[in-house]
Coordinates of C-alpha atoms and ligand atoms in Angstrom, one line a residue:
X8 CA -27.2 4.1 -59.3
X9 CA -24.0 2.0 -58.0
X10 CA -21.5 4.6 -56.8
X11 CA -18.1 3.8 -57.1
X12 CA -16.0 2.0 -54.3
X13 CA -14.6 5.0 -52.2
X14 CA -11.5 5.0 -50.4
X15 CA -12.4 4.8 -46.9
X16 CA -9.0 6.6 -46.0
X17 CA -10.9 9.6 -47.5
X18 CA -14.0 9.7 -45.2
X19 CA -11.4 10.3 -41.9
X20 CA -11.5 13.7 -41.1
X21 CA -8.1 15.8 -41.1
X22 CA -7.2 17.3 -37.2
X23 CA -8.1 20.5 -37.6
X24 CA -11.4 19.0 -39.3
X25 CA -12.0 16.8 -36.1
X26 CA -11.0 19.8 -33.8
X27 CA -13.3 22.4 -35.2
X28 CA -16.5 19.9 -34.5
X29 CA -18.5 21.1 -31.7
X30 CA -18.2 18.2 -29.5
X31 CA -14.5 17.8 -29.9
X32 CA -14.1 22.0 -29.0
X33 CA -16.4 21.0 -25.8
X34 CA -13.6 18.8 -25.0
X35 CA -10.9 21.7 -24.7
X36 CA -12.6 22.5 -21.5
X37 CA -12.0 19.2 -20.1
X38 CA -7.8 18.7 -21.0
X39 CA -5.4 20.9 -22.6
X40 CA -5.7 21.6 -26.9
X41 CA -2.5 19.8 -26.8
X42 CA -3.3 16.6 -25.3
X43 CA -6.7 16.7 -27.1
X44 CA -5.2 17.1 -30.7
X45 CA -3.0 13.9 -29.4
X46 CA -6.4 12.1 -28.1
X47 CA -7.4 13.2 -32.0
X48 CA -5.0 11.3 -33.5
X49 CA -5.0 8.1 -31.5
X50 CA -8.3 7.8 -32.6
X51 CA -7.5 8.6 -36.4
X52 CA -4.8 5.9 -36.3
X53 CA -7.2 3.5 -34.7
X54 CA -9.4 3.4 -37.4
X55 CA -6.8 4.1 -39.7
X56 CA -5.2 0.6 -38.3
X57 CA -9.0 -1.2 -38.6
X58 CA -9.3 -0.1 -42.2
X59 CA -5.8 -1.6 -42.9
X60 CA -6.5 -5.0 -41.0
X61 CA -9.4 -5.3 -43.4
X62 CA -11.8 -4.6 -40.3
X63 CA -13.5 -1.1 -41.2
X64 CA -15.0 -0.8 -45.4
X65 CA -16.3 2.9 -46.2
X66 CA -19.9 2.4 -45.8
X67 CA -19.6 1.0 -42.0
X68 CA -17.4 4.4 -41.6
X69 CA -19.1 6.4 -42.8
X70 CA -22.5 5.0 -40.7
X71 CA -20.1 5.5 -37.7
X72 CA -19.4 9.0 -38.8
X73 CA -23.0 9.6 -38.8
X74 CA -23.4 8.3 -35.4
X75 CA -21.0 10.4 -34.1
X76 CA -18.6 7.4 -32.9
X77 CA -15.8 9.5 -33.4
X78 CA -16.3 11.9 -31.1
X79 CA -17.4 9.5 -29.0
X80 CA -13.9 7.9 -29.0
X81 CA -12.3 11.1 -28.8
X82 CA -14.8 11.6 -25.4
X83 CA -13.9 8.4 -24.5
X84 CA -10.1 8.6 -24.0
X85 CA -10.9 12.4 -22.3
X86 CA -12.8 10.2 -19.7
X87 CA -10.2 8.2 -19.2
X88 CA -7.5 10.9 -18.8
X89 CA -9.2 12.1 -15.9
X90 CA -9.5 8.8 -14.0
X91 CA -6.3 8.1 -14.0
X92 CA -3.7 9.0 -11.4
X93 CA -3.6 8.5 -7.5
X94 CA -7.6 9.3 -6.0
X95 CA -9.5 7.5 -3.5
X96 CA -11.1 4.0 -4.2
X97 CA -13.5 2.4 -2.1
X98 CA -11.9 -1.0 -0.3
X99 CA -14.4 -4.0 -0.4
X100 CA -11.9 -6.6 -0.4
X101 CA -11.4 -6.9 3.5
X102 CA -8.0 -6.8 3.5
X103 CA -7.1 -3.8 5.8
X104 CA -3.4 -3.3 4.6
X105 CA -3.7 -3.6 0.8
X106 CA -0.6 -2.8 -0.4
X107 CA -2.6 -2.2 -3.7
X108 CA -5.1 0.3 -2.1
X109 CA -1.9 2.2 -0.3
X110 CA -1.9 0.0 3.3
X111 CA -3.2 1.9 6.2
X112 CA -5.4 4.7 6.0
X113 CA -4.4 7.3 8.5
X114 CA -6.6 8.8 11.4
X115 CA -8.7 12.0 10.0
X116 CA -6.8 13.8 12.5
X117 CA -3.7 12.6 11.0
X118 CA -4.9 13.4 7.5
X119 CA -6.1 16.6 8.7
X120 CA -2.3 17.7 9.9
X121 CA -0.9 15.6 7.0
X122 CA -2.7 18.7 4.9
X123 CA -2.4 21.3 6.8
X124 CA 1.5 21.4 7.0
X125 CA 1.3 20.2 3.0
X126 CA -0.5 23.5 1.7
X127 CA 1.7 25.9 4.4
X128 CA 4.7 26.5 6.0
X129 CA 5.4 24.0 9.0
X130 CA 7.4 23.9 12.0
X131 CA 10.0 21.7 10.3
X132 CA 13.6 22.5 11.3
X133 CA 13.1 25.1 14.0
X134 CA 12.6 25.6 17.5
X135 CA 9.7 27.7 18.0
X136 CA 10.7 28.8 21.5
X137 CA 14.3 29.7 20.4
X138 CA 14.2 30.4 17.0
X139 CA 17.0 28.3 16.4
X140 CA 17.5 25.3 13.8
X141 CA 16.6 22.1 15.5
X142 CA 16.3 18.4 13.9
X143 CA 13.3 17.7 12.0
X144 CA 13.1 14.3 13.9
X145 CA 13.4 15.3 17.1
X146 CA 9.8 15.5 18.0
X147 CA 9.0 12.0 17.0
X148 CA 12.1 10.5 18.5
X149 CA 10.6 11.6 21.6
X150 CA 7.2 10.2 20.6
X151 CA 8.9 7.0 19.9
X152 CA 10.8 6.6 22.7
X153 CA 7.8 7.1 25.1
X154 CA 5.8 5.0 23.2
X155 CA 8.1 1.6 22.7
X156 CA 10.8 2.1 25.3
X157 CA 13.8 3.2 23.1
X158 CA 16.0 5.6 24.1
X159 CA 15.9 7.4 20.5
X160 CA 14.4 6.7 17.2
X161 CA 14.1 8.3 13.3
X162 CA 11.9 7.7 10.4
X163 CA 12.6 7.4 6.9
X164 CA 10.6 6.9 3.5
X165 CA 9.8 2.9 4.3
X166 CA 10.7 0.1 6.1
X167 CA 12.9 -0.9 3.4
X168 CA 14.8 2.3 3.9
X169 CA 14.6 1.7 7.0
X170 CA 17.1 -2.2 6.0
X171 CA 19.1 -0.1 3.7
X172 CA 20.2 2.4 5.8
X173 CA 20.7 -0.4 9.0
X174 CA 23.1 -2.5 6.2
X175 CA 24.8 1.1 4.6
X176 CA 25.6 2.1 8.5
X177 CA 26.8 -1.0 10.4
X178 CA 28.3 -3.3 7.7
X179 CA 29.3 -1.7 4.2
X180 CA 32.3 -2.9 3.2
X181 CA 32.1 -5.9 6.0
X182 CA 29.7 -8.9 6.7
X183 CA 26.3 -9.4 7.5
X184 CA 25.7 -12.4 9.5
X185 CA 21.6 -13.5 9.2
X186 CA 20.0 -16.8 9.6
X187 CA 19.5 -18.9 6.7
X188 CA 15.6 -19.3 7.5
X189 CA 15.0 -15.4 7.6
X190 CA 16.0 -14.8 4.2
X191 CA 12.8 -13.8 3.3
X192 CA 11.5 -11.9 0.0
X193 CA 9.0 -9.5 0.8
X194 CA 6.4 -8.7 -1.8
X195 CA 8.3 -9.5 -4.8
X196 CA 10.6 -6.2 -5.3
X197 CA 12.3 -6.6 -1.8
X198 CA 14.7 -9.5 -1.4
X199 CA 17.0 -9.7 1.9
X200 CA 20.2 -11.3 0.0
X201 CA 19.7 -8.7 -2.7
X202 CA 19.1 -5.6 -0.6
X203 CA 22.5 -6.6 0.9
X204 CA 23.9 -6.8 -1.7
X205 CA 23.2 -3.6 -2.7
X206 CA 24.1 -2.2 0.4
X207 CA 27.4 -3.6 -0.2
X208 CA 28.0 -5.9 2.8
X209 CA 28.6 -9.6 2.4
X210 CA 25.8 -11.9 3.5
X211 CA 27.2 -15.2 5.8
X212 CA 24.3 -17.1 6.5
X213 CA 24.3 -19.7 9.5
X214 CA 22.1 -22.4 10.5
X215 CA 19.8 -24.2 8.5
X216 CA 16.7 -23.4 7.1
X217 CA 14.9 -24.2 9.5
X218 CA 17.4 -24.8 12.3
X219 CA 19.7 -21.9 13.5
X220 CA 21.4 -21.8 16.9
X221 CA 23.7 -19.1 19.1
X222 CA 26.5 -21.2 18.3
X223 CA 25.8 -21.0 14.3
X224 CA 26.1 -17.4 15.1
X225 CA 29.2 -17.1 17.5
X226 CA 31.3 -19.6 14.9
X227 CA 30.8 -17.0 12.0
X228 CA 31.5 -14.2 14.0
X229 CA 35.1 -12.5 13.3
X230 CA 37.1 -9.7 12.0
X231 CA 35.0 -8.8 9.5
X232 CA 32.0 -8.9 10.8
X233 CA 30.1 -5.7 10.9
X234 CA 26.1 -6.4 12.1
X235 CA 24.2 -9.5 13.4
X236 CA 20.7 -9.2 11.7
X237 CA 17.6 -10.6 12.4
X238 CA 14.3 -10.3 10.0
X239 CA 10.7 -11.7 11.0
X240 CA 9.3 -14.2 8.7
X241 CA 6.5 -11.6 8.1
X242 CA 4.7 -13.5 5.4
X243 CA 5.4 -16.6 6.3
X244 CA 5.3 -19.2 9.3
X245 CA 7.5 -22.6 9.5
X246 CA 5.9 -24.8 11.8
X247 CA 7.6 -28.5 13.2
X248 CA 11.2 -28.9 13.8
X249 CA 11.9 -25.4 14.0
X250 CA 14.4 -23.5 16.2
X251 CA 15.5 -20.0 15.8
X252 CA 18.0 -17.7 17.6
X253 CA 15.3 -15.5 20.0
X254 CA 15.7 -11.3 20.0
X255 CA 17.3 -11.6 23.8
X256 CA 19.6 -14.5 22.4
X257 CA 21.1 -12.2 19.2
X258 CA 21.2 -8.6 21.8
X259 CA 23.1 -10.9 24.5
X260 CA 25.7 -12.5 22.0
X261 CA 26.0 -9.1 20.3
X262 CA 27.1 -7.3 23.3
X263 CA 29.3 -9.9 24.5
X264 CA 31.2 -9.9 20.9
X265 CA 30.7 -6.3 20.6
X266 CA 29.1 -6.6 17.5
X267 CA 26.0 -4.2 16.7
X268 CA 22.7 -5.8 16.5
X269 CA 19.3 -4.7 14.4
X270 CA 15.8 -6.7 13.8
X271 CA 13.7 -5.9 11.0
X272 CA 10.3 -6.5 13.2
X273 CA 8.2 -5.4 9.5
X274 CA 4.7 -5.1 10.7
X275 CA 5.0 -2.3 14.4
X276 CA 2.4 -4.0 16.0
X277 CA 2.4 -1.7 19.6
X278 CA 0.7 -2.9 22.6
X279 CA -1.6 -0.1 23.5
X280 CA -3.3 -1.8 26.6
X281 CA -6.8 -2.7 26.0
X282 CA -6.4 -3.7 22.1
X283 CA -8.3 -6.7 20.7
X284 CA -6.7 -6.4 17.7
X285 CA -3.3 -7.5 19.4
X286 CA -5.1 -10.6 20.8
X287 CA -6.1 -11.5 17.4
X288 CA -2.8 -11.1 15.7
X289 CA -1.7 -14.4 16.7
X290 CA 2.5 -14.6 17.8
X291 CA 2.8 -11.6 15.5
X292 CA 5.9 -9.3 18.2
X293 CA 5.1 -6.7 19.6
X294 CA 8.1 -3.6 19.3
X295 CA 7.9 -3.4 23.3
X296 CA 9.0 -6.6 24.2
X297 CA 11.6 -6.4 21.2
X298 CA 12.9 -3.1 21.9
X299 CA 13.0 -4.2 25.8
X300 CA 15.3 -7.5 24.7
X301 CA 18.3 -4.9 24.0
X302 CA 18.6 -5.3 20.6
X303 CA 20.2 -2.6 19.4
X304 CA 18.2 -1.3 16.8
X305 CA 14.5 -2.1 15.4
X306 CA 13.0 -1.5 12.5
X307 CA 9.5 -1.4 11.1
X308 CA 7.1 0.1 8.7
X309 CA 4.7 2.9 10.1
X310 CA 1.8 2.1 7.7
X311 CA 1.2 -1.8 8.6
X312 CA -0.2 -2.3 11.9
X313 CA 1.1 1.0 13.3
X314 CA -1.6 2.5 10.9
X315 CA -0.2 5.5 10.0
X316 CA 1.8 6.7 6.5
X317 CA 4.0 5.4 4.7
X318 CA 7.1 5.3 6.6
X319 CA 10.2 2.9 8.3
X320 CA 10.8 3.5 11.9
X321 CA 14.1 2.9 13.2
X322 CA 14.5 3.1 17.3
X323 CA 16.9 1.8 19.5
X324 CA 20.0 2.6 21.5
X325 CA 21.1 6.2 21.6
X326 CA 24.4 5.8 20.4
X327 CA 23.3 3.3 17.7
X328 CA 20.2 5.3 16.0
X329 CA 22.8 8.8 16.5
X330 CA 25.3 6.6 14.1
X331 CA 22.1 6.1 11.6
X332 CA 21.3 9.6 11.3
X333 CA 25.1 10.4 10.8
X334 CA 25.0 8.4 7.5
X335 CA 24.9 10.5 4.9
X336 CA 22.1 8.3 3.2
X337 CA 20.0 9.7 6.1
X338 CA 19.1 12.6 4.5
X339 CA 18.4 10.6 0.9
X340 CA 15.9 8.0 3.1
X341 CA 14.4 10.4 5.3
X342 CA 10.7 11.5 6.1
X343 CA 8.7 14.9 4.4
X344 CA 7.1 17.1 6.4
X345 CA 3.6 15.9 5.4
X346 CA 5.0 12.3 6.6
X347 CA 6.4 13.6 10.0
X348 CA 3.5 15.4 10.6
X349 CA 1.0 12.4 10.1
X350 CA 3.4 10.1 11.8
X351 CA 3.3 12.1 15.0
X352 CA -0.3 12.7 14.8
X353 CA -0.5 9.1 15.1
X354 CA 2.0 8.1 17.1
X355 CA 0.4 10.9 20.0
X356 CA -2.9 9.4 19.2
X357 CA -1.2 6.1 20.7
X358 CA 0.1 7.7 23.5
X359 CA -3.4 9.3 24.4
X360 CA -4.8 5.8 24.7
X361 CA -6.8 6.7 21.6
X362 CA -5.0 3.6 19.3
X363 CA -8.1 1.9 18.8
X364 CA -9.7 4.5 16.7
X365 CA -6.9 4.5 14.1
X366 CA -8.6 3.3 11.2
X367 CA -6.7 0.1 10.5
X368 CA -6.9 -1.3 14.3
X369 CA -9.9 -0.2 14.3
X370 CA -10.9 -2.4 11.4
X371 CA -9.4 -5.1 12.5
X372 CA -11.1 -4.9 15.7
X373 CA -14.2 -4.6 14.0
X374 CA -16.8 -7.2 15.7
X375 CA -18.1 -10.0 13.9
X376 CA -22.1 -8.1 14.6
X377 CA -21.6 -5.1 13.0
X378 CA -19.4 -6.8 10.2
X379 CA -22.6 -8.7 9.5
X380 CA -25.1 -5.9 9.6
X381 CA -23.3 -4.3 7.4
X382 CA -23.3 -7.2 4.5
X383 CA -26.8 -7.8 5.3
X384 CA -27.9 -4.4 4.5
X385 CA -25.4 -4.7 0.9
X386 CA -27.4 -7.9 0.8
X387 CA -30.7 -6.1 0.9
X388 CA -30.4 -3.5 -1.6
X389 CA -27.9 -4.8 -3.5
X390 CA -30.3 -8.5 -3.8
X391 CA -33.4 -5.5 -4.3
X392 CA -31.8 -4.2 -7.8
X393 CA -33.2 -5.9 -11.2
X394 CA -30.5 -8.5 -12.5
X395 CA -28.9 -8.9 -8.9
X396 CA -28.7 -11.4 -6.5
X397 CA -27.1 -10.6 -3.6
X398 CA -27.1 -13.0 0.4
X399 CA -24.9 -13.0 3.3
X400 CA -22.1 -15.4 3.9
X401 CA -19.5 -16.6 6.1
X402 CA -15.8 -15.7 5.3
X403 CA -12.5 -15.1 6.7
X404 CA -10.3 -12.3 6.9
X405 CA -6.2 -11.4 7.1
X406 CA -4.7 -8.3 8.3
X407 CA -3.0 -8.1 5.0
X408 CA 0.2 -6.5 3.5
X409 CA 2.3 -9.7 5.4
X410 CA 1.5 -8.9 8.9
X411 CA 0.3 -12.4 11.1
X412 CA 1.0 -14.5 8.1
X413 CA -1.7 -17.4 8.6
X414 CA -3.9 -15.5 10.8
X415 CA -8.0 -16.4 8.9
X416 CA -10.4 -14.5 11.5
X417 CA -13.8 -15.5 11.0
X418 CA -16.1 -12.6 9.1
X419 CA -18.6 -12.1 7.0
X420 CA -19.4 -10.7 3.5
X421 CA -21.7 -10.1 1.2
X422 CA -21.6 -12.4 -2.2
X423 CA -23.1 -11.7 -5.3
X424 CA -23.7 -12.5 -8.6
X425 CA -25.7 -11.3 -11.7
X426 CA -27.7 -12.7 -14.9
X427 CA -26.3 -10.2 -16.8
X428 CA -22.9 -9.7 -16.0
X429 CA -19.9 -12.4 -15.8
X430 CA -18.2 -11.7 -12.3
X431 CA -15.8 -10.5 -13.7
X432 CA -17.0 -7.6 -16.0
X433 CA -19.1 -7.0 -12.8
X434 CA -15.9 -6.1 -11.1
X435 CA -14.5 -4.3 -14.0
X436 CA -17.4 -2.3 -13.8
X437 CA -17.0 -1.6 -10.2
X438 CA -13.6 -0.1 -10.8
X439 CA -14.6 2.0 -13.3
X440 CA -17.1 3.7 -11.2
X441 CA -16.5 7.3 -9.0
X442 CA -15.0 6.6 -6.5
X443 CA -13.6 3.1 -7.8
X444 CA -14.4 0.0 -5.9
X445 CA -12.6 -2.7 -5.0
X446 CA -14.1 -6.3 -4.5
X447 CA -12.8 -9.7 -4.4
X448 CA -13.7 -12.4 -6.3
X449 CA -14.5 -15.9 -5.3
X450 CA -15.7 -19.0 -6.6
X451 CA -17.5 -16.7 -9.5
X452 CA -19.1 -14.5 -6.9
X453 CA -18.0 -11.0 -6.2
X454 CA -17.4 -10.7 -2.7
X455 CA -18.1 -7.7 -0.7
X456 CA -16.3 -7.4 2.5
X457 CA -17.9 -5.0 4.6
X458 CA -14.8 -4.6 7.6
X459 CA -12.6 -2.4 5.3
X460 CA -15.8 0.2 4.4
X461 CA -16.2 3.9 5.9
X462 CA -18.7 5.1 6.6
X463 CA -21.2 6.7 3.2
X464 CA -19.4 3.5 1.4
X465 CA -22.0 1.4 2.0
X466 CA -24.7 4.0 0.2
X467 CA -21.9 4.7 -3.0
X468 CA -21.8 0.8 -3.5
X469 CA -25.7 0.3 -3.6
X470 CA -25.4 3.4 -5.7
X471 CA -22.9 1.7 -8.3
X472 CA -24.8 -1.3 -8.1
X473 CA -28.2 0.5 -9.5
X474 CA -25.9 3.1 -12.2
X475 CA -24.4 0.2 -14.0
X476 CA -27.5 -2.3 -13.6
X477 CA -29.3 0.7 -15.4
X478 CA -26.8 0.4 -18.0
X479 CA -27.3 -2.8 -18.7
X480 CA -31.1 -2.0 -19.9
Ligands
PLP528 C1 7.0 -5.2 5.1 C2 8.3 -5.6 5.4 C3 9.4 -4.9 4.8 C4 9.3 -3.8 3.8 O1 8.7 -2.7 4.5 P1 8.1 -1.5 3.6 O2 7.5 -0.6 4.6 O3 7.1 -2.1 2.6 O4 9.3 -0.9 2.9 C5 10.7 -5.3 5.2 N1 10.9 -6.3 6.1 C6 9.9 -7.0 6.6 C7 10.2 -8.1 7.6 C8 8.6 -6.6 6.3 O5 7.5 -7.3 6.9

């Protein structure tokens, strides 16, 4: 008997059809009835759309009814909902500050205070001896001060806050003289010339791109003039005939015109002593030396190589970071308390001589040995897993997120490829597991870089590896 061509519009199910099916009621545990009956209908109109295109006849629906794809589509966007959002990922890439991955991990102490304070009351604006309101920066002005030489310091939100609020204080409404080589973009969104702009203070640039003297400065310098800026070349190096104005240079000239001064220093690399990691970091400044030169006011971000959360530090003269905090775009740029609180659990960790164990020096410090034993054992049990092949190889590896621009340290990682997966759907793959991973790709190998791993990463990885290769069966 020949049946007549149905309408495969027909076979779809209505919502409340879908909804009342057992697997779909399951999924109310999972997201809201709202959301779900939403989830319901993205799927309707995605077959709906396939029928249209010609794609999707009545009999193939009706075999995918039967087979339950529907509420297996429906499942499948539930899944999804409840990866999404801010969690943690595992970092196999080797780049310590990712600015992808969030840049610096903080200290578990750190993290530990960072949730305390979040889920409670704090000691934010009050002096717990007195009772009385105090400033919520306070503390870690003190911490900074003892820690680079300042005589005071704040934090706000970032370090490009930390720009804005430099610009908004000393020269809105008047010029901002900078050196035409130190114009620099950083990381797309964050352009000196247009910050400036912004911040309503007319750029003069002096020198030449790669030339700029005292005297380039001094000839621009006049009524109008309201701040002398300097930026490091964060994510960049020129190299030849090259000749900038040095940190003393710009503080001496300043004073002597009577002009404020500020550096943005980006990455706070801080000399604790014994570090490794410093040795390694090439000419990247330290904020000592710079904060020692006179300049007026530094500035640099709190989650590069300071290691700690996102923040922008700003320390400097007395007089100069008081004038900072009296802008009113202070209190728009400033720090939470979760922020304050993992910024001085970091910054005390410095001044305890414990630096080295914050996670991102740390990392960086990590020795070449136990870098390799690490991507040997990946290598092992990875190489041990059906459809795997998995060795050890040399590699290099950058501090990341524009700090010590040019810097390659020698490292190791473990590379691997697959006779049943393309690289790439390998590292899709990778990303979709709990927690995600992160690898780098190379040459069409997946790289596995074991410097940026905690410890238990190693074992989830392995773990991933054998999940998804069971998949694949
Ligand atoms: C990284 C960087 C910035 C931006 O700092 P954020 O903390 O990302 O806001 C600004 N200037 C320089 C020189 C930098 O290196």
């Amino acid at each position: 008997m020949t049946s007549p061509v149905q309408n495969p519009y027909r076979l779809l199910p209505s919502v409340e059809q879908a909804l009342s099916w057992p697997e779909l009621k399951a999924l109310e545990a999972r997201v809201s009835r709202t959301l779900l009956v939403e989830f319901v209908q993205d799927a309707l109109a995605d077959w709906r759309e396939e029928i249209r295109s010609g794609g999707l006849g009545a009999d193939d629906l009706q075999a995918r009814l039967d087979r339950g794809e529907f509420q297996a589509a429906v499942a499948g966007k539930v899944t999804l909902e409840e990866g999404r959002g801010l969690r943690r990922v595992i970092n196999a890439t080797g780049v310590v500050l990712h600015t992808g991955l969030g840049r610096a991990p903080v200290h578990p102490e750190a993290a530990q205070r960072m949730g305390e304070v979040a889920g409670s009351y704090a000691l934010l604006e009050v002096d717990r001896h007195s009772g009385q309101r105090n400033r919520r920066d306070d503390r870690v002005s003190e911490l900074l001060s003892r820690l680079t030489g300042a005589e005071a310091g704040i934090a706000v939100n970032n370090n490009a806050a930390a720009c804005v609020l430099i610009l908004s204080t000393f020269a809105a409404g008047r010029e901002t003289i900078v050196s035409r080589g130190e114009l620099v973009e950083i990381g797309g969104s964050f352009r000196m010339p247009d910050v400036m702009e912004r911040a309503n203070t007319k750029l003069v640039e002096v020198g030449t791109t790669n030339r700029t003297r005292a005297a380039d400065f001094r000839a621009k310098v006049g009524e109008r003039t309201g701040l002398l800026m300097k930026v490091h070349t964060s994510n960049f190096r020129q190299v030849g005939f090259v000749e900038e104005l040095s940190v003393e240079g710009l503080a001496a000239l300043g004073r002597e015109l009577g002009v404020p001064t500020a550096y943005d220093l980006g990455s706070g690399l801080i000399d604790a002593g014994d570090s490794e990691a410093l040795r390694q970091m090439g000419d990247e400044p330290h904020v000592g030396p710079v904060v020692e030169s006179g300049i007026d006011v530094v500035a640099f971000s709190g989650d590069k190589l300071l290691g700690g959360p996102q923040s922008g530090l700003l320390v400097g003269r007395k007089e100069r970071i008081e004038e900072l905090r009296k802008n009113p775009l202070y209190r728009a740029l400033r720090l939470d308390k979760v922020g304050l609180a993992g910024l001085e659990c970091t910054l005390e960790l410095y001044l305890a001589g414990r630096a080295d164990e914050i996670p991102a020096r740390a990392m960086v410090n990590r020795q070449g040995s136990e870098v390799r034993a690490l991507a040997e054992r990946l290598a092992r049990e990875i190489g041990a897993i059906g459809g795997m092949e998995a060795e050890v190889a040399e590699s290099a590896f950058q501090p990341g997120s524009g700090s010590a621009p040019g810097v390659f340290l020698p490292s190791f990682c473990c590379r691997v490829q697959s006779d049943r997966f393309s690289v790439q759907r390998l590292a899709g793959l990778l990303r979709r597991s709990d927690p995600p991973i992160f690898a780098r790709l190379h040459e069409d190998r997946l790289l596995l870089d074991p410097r940026t791993l905690f410890e238990g990463d190693a074992a989830s990885i392995v773990a991933a590896f054998g999940a998804l290769a069971r998949k694949a069966d």
